[in-house]
PDB file of C-alpha atoms in Angstrom:
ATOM      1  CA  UNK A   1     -25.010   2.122 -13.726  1.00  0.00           C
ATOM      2  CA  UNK A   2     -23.286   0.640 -10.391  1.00  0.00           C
ATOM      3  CA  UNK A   3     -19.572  -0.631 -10.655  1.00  0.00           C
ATOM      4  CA  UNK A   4     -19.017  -3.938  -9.139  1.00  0.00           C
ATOM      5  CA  UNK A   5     -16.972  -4.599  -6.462  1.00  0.00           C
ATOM      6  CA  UNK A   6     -13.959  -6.286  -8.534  1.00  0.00           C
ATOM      7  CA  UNK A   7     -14.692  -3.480 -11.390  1.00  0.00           C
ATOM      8  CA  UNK A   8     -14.840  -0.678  -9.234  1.00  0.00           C
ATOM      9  CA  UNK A   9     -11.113  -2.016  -7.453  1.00  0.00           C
ATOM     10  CA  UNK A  10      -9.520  -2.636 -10.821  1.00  0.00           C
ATOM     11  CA  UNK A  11     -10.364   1.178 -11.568  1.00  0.00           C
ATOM     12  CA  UNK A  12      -9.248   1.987  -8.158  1.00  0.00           C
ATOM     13  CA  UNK A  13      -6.014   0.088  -8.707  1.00  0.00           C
ATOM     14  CA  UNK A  14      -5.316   1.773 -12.410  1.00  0.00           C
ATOM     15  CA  UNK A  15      -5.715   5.001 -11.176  1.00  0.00           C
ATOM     16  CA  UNK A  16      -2.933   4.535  -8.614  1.00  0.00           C
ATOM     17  CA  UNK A  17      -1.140   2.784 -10.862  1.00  0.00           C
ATOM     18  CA  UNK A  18      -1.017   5.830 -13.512  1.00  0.00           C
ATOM     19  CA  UNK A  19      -0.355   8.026 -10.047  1.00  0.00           C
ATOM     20  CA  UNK A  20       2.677   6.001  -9.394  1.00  0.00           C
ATOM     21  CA  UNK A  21       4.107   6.186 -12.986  1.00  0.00           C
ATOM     22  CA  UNK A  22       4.210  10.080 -12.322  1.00  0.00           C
ATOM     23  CA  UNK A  23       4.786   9.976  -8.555  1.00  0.00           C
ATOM     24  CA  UNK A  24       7.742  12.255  -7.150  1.00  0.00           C
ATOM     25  CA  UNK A  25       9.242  12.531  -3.989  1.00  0.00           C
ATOM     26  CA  UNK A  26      12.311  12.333  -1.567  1.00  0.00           C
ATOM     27  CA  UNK A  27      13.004   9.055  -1.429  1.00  0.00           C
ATOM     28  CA  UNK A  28      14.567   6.970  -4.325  1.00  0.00           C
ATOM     29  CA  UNK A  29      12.764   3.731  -3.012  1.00  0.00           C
ATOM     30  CA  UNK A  30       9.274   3.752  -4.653  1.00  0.00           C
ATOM     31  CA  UNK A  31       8.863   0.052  -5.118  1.00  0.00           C
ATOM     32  CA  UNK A  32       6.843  -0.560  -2.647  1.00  0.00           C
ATOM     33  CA  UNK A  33       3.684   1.793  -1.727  1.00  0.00           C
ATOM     34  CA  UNK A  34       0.850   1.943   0.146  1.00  0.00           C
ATOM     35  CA  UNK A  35      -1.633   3.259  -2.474  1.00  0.00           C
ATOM     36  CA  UNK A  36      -5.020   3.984  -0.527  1.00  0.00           C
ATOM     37  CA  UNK A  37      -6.751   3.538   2.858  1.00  0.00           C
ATOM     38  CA  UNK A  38      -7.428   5.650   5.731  1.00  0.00           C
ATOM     39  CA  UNK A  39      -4.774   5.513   9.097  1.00  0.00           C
ATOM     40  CA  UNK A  40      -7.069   6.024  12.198  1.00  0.00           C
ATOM     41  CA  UNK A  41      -4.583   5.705  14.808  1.00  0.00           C
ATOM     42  CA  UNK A  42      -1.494   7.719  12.722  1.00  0.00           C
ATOM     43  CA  UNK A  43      -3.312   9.953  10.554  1.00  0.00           C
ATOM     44  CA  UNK A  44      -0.532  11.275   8.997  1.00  0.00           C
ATOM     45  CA  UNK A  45       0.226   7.649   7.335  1.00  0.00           C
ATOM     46  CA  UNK A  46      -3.289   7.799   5.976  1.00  0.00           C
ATOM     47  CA  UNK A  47      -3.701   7.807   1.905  1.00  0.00           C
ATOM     48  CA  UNK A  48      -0.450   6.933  -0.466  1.00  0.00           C
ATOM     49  CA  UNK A  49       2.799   6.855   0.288  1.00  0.00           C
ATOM     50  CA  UNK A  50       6.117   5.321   0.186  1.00  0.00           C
ATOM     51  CA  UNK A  51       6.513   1.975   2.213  1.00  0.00           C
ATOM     52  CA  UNK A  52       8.019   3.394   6.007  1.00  0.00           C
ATOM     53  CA  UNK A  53      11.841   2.280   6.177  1.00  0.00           C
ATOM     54  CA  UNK A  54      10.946  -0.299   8.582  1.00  0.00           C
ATOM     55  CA  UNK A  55       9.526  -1.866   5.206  1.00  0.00           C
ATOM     56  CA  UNK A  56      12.592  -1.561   3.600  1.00  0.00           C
ATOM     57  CA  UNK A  57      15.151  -2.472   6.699  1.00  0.00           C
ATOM     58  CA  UNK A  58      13.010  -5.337   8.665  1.00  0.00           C
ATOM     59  CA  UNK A  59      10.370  -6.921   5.916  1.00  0.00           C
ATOM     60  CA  UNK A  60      12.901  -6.334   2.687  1.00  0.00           C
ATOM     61  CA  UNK A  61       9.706  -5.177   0.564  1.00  0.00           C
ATOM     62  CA  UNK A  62      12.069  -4.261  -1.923  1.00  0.00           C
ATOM     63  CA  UNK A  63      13.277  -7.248  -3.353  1.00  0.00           C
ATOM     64  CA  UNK A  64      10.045  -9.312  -1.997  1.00  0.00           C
ATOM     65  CA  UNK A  65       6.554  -8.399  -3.339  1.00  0.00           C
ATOM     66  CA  UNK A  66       5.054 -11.036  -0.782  1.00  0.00           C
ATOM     67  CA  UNK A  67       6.634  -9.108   1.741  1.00  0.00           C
ATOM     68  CA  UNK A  68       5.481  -6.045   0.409  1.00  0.00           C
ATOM     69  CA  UNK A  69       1.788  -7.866  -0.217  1.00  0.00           C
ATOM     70  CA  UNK A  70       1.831  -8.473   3.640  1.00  0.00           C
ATOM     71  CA  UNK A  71       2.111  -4.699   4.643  1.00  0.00           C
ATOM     72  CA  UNK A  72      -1.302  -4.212   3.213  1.00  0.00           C
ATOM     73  CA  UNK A  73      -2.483  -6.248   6.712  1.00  0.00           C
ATOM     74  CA  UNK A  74       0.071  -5.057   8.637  1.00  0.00           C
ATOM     75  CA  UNK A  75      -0.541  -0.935   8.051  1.00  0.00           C
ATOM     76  CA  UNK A  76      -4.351  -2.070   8.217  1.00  0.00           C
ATOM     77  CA  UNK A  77      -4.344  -3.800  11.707  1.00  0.00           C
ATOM     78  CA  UNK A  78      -1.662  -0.900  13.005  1.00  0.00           C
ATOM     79  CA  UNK A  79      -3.970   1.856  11.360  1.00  0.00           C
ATOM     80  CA  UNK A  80      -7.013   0.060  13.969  1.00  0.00           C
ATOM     81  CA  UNK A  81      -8.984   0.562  10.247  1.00  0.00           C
ATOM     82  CA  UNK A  82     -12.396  -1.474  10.390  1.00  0.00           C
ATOM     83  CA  UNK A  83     -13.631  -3.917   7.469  1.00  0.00           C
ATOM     84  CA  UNK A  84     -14.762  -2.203   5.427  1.00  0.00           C
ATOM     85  CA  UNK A  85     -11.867   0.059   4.814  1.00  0.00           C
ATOM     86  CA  UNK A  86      -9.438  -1.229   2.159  1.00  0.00           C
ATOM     87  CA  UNK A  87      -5.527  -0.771   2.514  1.00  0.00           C
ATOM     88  CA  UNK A  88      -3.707  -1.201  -0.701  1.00  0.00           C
ATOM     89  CA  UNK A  89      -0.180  -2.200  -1.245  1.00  0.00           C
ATOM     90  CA  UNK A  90       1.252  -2.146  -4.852  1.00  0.00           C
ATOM     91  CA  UNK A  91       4.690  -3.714  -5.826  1.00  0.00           C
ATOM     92  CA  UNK A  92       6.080  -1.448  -8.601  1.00  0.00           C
ATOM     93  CA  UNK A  93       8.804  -3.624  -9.391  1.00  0.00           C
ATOM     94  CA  UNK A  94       6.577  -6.291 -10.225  1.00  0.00           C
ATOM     95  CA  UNK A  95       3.077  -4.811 -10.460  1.00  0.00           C
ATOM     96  CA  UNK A  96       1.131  -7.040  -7.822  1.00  0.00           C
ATOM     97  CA  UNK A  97      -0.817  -5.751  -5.568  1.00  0.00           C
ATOM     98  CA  UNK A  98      -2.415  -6.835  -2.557  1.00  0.00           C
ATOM     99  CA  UNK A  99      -6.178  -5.327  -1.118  1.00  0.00           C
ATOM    100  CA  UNK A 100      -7.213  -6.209   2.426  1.00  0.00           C
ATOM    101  CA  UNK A 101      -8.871  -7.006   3.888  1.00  0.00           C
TER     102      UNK A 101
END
């Protein structure tokens, strides 16, 4: 049988949920993270990853998960991704996350 669209994204979101539970890496940040989508125009930001430290520094994504919510659109547009890509930004702090488009 065929997942829905909002089935098959809340499976998509617990996965990277349970990946960021065990994530590791450099930087002691990890609250806000771009969990999935392609990055055309930078490949190397393409999949999950940390927020960048403009993130941090310029949007504060660390103490605001709206701000962190509005990198989804932000890495999306930057990335030149088309519509039917997703880019998904989680808040770990708080556990919202954002899908866009």
């Amino acid at each position: 049988a065929r997942m829905g669209a909002s089935s098959a994204r809340r499976v998509a979101i617990g996965v990277v949920m349970c990946w960021l539970l065990y994530a590791t890496g450099s930087s002691s940040r990890q609250v806000c993270y771009k969990a999935a989508g392609p990055c055309h125009q930078h490949p190397e930001w393409g999949g999950s990853l940390d927020d960048a430290d403009f993130g941090y520094e310029q949007r504060n994504v660390f103490a605001s998960p709206e701000a962190c919510m509005d990198r989804a659109r932000e890495y999306h547009e930057w990335c030149g991704n088309g519509d039917a890509e997703r880019t998904i930004m989680v808040h770990t702090l708080s556990g919202v996350y954002a899908v866009y488009p």
